[in-house]
Coordinates of C-alpha atoms in Angstrom, one line a residue:
X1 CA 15.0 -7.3 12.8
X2 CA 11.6 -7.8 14.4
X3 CA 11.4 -11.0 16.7
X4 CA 8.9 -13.7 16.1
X5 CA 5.6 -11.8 17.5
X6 CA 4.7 -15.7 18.7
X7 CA 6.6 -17.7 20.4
X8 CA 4.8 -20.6 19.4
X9 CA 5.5 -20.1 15.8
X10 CA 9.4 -19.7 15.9
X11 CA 10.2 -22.5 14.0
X12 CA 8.3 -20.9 11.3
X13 CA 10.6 -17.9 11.8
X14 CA 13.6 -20.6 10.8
X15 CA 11.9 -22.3 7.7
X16 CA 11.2 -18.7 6.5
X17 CA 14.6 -17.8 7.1
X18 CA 16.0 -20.9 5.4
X19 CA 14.1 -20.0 1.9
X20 CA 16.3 -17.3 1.4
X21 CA 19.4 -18.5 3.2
X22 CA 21.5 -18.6 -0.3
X23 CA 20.9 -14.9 -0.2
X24 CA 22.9 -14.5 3.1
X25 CA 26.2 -15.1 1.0
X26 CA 28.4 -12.3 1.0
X27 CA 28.4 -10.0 -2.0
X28 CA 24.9 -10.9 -2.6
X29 CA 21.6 -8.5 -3.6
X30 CA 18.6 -10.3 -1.5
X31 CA 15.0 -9.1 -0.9
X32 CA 13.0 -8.1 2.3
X33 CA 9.9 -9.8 3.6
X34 CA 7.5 -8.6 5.7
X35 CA 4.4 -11.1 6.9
X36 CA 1.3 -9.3 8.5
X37 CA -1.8 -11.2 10.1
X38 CA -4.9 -9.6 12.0
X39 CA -3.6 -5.6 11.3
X40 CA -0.1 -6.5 13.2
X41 CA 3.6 -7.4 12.2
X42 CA 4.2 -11.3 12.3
X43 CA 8.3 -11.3 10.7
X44 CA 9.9 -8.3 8.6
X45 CA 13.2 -9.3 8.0
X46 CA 16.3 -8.6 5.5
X47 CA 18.4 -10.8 3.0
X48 CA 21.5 -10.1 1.7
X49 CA 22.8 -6.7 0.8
X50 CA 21.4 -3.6 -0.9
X51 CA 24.2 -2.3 -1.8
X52 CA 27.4 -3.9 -3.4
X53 CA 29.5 -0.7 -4.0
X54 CA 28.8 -0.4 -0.4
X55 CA 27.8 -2.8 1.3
X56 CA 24.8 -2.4 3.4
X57 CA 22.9 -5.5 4.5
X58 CA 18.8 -5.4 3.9
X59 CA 16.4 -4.9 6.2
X60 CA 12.7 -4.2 7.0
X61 CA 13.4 -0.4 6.4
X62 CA 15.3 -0.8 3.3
X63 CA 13.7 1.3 0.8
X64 CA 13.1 -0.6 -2.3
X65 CA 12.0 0.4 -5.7
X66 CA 8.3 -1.4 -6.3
X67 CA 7.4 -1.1 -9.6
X68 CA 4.1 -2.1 -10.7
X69 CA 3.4 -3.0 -6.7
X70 CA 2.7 1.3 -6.7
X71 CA -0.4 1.1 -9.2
X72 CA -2.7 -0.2 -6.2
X73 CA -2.0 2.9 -4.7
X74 CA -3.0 4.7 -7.4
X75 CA -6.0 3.2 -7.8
X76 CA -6.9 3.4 -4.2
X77 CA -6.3 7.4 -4.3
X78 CA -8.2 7.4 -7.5
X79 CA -11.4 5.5 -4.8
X80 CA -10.7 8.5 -2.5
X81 CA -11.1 11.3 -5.3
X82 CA -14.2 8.9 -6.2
X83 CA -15.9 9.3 -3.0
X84 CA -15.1 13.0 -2.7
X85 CA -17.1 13.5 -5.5
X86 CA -14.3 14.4 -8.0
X87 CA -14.2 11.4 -10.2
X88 CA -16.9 9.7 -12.3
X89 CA -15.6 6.1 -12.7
X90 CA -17.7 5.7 -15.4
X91 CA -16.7 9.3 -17.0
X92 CA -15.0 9.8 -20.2
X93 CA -11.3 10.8 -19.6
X94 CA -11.0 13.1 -21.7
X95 CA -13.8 15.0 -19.0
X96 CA -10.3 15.1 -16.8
X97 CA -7.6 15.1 -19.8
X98 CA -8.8 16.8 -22.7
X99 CA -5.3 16.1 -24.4
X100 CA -6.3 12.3 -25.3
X101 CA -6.9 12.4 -28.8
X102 CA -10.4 11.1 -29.4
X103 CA -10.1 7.7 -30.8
X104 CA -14.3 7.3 -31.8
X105 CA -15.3 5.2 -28.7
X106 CA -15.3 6.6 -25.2
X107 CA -12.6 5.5 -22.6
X108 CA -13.3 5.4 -18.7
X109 CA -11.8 5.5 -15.7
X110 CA -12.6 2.7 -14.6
X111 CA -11.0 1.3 -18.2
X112 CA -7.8 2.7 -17.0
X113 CA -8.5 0.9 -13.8
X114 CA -9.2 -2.5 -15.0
X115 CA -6.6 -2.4 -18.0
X116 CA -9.7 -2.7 -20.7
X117 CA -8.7 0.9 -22.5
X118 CA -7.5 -0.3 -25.0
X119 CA -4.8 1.9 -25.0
X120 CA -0.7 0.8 -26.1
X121 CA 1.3 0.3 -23.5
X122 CA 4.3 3.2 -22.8
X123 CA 6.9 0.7 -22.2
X124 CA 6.6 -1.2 -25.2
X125 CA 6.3 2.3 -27.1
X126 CA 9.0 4.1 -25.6
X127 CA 11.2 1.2 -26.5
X128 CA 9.9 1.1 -30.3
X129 CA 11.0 4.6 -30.4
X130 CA 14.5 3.8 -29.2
X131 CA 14.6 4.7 -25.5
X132 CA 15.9 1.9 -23.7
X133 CA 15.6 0.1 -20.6
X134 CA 17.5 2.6 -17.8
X135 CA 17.4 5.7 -20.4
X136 CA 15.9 8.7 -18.2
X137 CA 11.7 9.1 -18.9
X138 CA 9.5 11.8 -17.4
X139 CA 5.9 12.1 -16.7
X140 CA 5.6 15.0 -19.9
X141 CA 7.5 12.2 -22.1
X142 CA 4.3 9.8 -21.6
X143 CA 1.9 12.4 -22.0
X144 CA 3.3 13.7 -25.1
X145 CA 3.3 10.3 -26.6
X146 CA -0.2 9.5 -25.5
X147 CA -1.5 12.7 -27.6
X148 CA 0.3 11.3 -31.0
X149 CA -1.4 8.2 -30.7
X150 CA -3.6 7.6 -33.5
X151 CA -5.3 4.2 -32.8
X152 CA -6.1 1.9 -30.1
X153 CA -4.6 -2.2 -29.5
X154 CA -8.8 -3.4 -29.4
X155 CA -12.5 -0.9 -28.7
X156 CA -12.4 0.2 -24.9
X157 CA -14.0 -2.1 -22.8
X158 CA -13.8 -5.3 -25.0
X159 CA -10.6 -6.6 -24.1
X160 CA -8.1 -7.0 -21.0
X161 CA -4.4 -6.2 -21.9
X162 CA -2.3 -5.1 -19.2
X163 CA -1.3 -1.4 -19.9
X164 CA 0.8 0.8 -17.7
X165 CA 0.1 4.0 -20.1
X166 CA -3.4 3.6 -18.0
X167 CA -2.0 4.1 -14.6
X168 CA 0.2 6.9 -15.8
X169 CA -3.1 8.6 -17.2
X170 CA -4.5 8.0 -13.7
X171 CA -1.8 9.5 -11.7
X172 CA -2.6 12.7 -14.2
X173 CA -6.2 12.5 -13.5
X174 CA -5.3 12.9 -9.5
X175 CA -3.2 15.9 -10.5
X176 CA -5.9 17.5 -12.8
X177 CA -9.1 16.9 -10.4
X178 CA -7.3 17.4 -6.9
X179 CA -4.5 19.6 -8.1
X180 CA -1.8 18.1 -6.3
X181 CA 0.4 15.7 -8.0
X182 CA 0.3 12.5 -7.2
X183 CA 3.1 12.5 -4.8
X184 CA 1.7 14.6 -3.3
X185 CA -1.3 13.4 -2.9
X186 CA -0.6 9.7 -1.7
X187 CA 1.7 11.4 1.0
X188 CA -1.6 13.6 2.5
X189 CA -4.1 11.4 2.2
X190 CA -2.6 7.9 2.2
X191 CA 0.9 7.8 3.6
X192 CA 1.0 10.6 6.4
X193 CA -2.8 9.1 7.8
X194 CA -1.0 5.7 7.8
X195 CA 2.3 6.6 9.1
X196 CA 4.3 5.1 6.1
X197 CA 7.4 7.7 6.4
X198 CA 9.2 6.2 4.1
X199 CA 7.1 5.5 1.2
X200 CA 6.7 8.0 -1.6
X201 CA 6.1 8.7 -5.3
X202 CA 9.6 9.0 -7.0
X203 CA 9.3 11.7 -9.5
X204 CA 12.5 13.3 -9.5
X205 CA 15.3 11.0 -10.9
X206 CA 17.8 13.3 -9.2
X207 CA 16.3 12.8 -6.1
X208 CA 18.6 11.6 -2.9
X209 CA 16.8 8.8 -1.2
X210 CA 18.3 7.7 2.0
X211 CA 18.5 3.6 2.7
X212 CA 17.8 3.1 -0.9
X213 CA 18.1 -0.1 -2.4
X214 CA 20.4 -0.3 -5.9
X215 CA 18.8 -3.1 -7.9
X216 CA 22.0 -6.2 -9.9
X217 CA 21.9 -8.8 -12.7
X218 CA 24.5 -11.5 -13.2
X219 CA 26.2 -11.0 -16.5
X220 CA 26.9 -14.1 -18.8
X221 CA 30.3 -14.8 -17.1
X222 CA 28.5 -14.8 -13.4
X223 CA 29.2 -11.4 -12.0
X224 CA 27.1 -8.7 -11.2
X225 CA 26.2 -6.0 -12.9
X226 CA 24.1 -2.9 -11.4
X227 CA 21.0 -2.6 -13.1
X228 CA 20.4 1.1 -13.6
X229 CA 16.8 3.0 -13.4
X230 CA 16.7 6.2 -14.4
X231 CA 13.2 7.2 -14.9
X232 CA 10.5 9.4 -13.0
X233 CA 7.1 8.3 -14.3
X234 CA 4.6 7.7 -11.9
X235 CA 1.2 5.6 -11.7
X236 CA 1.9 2.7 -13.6
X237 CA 5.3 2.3 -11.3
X238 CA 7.8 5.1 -9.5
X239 CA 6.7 3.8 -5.5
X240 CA 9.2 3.4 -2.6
X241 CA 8.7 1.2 -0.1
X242 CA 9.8 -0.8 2.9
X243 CA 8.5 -4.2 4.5
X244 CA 8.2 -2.0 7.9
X245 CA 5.7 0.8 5.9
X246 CA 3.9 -2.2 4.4
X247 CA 2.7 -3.7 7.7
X248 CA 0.4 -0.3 8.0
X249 CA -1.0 -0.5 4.0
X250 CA -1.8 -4.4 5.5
X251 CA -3.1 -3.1 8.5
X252 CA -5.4 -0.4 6.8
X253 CA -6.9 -3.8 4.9
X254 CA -7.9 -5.3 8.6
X255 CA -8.6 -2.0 10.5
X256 CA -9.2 0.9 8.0
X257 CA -7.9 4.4 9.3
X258 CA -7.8 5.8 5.1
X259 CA -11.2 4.9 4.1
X260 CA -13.6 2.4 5.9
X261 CA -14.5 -1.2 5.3
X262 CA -17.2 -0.6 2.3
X263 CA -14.3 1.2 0.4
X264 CA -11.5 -1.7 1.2
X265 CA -14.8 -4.4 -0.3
X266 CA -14.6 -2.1 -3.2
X267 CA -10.9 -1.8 -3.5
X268 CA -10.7 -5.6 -3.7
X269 CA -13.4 -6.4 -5.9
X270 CA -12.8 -7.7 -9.3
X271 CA -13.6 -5.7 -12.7
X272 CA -15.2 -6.7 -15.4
X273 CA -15.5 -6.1 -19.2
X274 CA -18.2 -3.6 -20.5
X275 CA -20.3 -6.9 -21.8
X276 CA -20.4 -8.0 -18.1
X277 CA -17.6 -11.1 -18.9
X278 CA -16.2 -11.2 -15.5
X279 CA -11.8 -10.1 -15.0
X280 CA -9.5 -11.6 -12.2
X281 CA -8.3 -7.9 -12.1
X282 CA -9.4 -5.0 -10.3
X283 CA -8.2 -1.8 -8.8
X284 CA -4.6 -2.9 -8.9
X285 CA -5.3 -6.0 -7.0
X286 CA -5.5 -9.4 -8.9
X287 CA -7.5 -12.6 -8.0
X288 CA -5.1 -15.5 -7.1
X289 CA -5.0 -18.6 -5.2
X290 CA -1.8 -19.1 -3.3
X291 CA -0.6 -22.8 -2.1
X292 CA -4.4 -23.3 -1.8
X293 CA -6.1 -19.7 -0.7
X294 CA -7.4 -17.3 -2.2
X295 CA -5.9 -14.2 -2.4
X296 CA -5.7 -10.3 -4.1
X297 CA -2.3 -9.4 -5.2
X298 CA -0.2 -7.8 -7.5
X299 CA 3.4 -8.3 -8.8
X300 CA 6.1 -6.0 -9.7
X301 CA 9.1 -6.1 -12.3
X302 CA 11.4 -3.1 -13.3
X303 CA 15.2 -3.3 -14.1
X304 CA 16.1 -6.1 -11.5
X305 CA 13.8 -5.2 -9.0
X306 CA 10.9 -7.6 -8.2
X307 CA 8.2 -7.3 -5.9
X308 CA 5.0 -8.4 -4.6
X309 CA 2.2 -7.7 -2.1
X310 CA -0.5 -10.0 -1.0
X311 CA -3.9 -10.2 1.0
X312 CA -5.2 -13.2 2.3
X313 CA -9.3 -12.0 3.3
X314 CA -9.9 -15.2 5.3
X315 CA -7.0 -15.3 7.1
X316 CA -6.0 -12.0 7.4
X317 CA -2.6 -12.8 6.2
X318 CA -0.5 -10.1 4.3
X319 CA 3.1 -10.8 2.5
X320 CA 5.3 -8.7 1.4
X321 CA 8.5 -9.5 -0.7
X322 CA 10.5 -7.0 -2.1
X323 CA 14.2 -7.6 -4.1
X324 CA 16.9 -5.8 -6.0
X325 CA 17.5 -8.7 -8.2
X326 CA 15.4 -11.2 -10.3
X327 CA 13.8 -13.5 -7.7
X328 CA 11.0 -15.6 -8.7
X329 CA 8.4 -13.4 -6.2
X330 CA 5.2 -15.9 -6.8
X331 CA 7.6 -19.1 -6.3
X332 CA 8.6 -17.1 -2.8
X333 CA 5.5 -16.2 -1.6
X334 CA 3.9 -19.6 -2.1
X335 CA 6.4 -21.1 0.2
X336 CA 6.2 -18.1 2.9
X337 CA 2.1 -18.8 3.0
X338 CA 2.5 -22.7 2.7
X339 CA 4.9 -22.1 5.8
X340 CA 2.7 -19.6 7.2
X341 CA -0.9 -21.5 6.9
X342 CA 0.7 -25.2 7.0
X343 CA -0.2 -25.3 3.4
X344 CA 0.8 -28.6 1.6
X345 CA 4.4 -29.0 1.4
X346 CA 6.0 -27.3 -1.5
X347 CA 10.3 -27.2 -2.3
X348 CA 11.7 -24.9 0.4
X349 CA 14.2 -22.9 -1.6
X350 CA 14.1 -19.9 -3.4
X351 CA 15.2 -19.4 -6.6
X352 CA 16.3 -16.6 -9.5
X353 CA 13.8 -15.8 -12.0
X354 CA 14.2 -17.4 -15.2
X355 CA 16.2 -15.7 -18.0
X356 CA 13.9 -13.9 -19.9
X357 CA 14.6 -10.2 -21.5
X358 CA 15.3 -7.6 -19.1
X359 CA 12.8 -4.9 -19.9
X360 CA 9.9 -2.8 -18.6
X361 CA 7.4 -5.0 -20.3
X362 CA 9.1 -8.2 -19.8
X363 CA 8.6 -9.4 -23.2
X364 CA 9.0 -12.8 -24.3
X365 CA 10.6 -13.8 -27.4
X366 CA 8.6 -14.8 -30.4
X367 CA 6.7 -18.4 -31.0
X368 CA 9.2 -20.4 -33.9
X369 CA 7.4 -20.7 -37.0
X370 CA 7.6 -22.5 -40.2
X371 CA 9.7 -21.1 -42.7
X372 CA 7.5 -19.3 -45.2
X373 CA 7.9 -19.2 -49.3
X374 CA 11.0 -16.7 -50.8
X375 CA 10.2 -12.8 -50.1
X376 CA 11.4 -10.3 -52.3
X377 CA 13.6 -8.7 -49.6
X378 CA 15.5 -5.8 -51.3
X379 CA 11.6 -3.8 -51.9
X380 CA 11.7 -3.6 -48.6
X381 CA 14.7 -1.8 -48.1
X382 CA 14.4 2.3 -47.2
X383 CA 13.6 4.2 -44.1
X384 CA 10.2 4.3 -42.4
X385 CA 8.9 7.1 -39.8
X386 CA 6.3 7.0 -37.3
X387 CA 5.5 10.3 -36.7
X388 CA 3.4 8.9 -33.6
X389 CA 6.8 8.0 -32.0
X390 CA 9.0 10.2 -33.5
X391 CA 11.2 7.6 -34.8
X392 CA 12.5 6.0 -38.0
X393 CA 13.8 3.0 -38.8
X394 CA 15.8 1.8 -42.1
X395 CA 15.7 -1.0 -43.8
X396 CA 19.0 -2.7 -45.4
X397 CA 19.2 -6.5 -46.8
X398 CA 22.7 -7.8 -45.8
X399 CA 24.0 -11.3 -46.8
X400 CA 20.4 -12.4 -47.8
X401 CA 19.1 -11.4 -44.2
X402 CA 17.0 -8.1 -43.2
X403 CA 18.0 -5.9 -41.3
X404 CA 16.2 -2.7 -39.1
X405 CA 18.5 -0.3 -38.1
X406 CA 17.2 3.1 -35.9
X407 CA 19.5 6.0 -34.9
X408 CA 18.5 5.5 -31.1
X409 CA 19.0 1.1 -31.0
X410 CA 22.1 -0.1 -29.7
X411 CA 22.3 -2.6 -32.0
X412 CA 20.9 -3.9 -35.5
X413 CA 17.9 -6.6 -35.4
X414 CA 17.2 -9.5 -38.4
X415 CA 13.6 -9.7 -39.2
X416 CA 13.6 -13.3 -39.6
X417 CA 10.8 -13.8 -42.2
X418 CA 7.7 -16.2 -41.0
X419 CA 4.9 -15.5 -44.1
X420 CA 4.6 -13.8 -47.0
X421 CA 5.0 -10.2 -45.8
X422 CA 5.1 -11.6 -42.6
X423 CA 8.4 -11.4 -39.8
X424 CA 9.6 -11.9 -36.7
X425 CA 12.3 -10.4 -34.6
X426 CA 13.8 -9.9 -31.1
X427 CA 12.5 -7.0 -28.5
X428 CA 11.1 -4.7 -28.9
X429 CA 10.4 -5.5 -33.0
X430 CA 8.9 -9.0 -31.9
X431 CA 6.1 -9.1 -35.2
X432 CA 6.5 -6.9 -38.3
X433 CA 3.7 -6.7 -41.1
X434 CA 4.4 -5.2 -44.7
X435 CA 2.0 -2.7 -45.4
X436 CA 1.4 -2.6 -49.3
X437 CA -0.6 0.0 -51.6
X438 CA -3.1 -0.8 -54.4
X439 CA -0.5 -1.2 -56.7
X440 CA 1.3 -3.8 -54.1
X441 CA 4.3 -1.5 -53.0
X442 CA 5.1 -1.6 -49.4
X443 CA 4.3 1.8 -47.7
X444 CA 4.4 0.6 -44.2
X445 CA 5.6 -1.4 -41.4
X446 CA 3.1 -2.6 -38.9
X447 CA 4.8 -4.1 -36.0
X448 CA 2.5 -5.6 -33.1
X449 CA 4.0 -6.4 -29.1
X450 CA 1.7 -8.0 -26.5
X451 CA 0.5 -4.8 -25.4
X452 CA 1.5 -2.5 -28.7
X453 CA -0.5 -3.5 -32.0
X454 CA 0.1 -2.1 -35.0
X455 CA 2.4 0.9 -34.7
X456 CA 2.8 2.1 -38.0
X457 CA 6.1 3.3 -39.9
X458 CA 5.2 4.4 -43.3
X459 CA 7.8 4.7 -45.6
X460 CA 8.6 8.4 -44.9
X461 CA 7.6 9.6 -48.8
X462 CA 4.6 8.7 -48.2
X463 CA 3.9 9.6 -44.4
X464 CA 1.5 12.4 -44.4
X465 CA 2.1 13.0 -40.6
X466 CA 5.8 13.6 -40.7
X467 CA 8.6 15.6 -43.0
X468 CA 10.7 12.8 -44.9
X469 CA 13.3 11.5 -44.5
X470 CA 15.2 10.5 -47.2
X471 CA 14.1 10.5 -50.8
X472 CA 15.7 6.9 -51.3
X473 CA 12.5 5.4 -49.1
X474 CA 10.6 4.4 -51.9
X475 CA 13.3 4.6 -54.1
X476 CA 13.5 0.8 -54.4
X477 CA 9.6 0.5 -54.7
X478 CA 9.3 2.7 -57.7

């Protein structure tokens, strides 16, 4: 534990300690949180344990998992490949990855940057397909799936919609123009420069990673439960980290050693949409105000781990807060800045995240809706393919409900009728359209998340893109 670097400002040390005191329980998961002001450590200090099997308590060089924390990184490599000379911001990206299928209108980096591609997001698809939530993924798996696509959520450059498939495309783009991966990469010109020996692009799942944090959920009877990630993508996620190695990303904000100042005013400026309409997103970094000040941030959420960094530019004020279970990280950092900048007063505890599904995108469920007039459910029943994601689903009406059933779900989902040809569901289904012909058969499925529209599962007779599956598809719509 580092002391209080000021005297002056211990009992700040003890209000900061007392928001995460409930943490200090034994057999508890907890966080770290590191505060940084004027390029130097203020308070790094652990909560609770990172390990119940073992237990090892937390602290500022616990190595924790940051999920979407790691895409400012990439984006900060992808200013350093910009500035070489090797990247076009405003190039098309299929200059760098010929592989993306050509979807009519151009995509840029900087669309990958600023989440305005257009492009569906690889959790959401990966989990229409049937991989779940802890299932193993690689870098190739996300590739692969990008070149199957065969339409776009909205025209690149028109829209903002948060999309990790982006960031993974970017940590590809470092590999293609520099030739190193991205690992490798971030640890020469990033990491190694700014002393962060502990912090690295995970992408080998069957890597060893000494002082790792294991990441817990409470179950519906109280206990916990280990919360397993399995994966080795990197861009969009795939960072770890400690509070200690963040003081030197903070630092490099204040006193750049990777890059200069001109590059940090770039790195923290905000995007925009191609028709000039001004985003509160940038390179990874997102315009916020925090109990009163304005700051660039960015969260993270994967399995139980939460995480967030944060710059304060008129203060010089960094926080970092990383946990290996579901913390509510903006609630937290609001009341380590109020305590930190004698903000207004705000409640002094921290608290869980709310209970919301447990998944990469962190979906919410669907809006209730007025029940709509009778649907003829038993056309609907068959099996439907997307050859896009490999996948099938079938279609069965049981006791008057509809059902969707996939070799790869754990369980069966209702698609709870909203409209005429219109349902809702639970995630990943969430919306589901019926796709009819001329004749007013249903041939698809369109089913729309928040940051997957319209994946389409024709009815595998009529899928021109795939083999079929079973001859009874359309059986019922003949």
């Amino acid at each position: 534990m580092l002391v209080w670097a000021d005297a002056a400002n211990a009992p700040k040390q003890v209000a900061v300690d007392a928001l995460f005191a409930d943490y200090q329980r034994p057999g508890s998961p907890g966080l770290a949180v590191g505060i940084y002001r004027d390029g130097r450590t203020v308070y790094a200090h652990g909560y609770g344990l990172a390990d119940l099997e073992n237990p090892v308590a937390i602290s500022a060089d616990t190595v924790f998992y940051a999920a979407s924390v790691s895409k400012q990184f990439v984006a900060f490599a992808i200013l350093l490949l910009t500035r070489d000379g090797k990247i076009d911001l405003d190039a098309d990206i299929r200059t760098y990855l010929p592989y993306v299928p050509d979807f009519g209108d151009r995509i840029t980096v900087r669309h990958l940057i600023h989440h305005t591609s257009g492009l569906r997001d690889q959790w959401s698809l990966f989990e229409l397909g049937g991989i779940q939530d802890g299932s193993r993924t690689h870098q190739r798996q996300v590739v692969n799936m990008v070149k199957r696509q065969r339409a776009l959520n909205a025209r690149p450059g028109t829209e903002y919609n948060y999309c990790n498939t982006g960031y993974t495309l970017l940590a590809e783009i470092v590999h293609a123009v520099s030739g190193r991966t991205l690992r490798e990469f971030t640890t020469e010109r990033i990491f190694t420069p700014l002393q962060m020996r502990s912090t690295f692009f995970y992408d080998d799942a069957s890597e060893l990673v000494p002082r790792r944090a294991r990441s817990y959920e409470k179950d519906a009877a109280g206990r916990w439960r280990a919360k397993i990630l399995a994966g080795d993508t990197v861009g969009g996620t795939g960072l770890y980290i400690t509070a200690n190695d963040f003081a030197r990303w903070a630092a490099n904000f204040s006193r750049p050693v990777v890059g200069d100042a001109a590059l940090i005013e770039q790195f923290i400026g905000m995007g925009s949409l191609d028709d000039g309409t001004p985003l509160d997103y940038g390179f990874a970094l997102e315009r916020k105000s925090v109990a009163g000040h304005a700051a660039v941030l960015h969260t993270g959420v994967h399995g139980a781990f939460r995480g967030v960094f944060a710059y304060f530019p008129a203060e010089q004020l960094s926080v970092a807060i990383l946990a290996n279970t579901a913390i509510e990280t903006m609630r937290a950092l609001e009341r380590v800045v109020t305590i930190m900048l004698d903000a207004k007063s705000v409640e002094s505890a921290a608290a869980p995240a709310k209970t919301q599904p447990q998944t990469r995108s962190n979906a919410s469920e669907p809006e209730p809706v007025p029940a709509p007039a009778t649907v003829n459910l038993s056309e609907l029943v068959g099996d439907y393919r997307s050859s896009e994601l490999d996948a099938t689903y079938t279609l069965s009406v049981e006791n008057g409900e509809l059902l969707v059933d996939s070799i790869w779900f754990e369980r069966r989902f209702v698609l709870r009728p909203t409209m005429p040809d219109g349902f809702a569901s639970d995630w990943p289904l969430q919306t589901v359209r019926i796709e009819r012909d001329a004749a007013g058969k249903p041939r698809a499925l369109l089913i729309s998340t928040a940051r997957a529209k319209n994946v389409r599962f024709a009815r595998s007779c009529d899928d021109a893109g795939g083999p079929e599956v079973s001859s009874r598809s359309c059986s019922t719509a003949r």
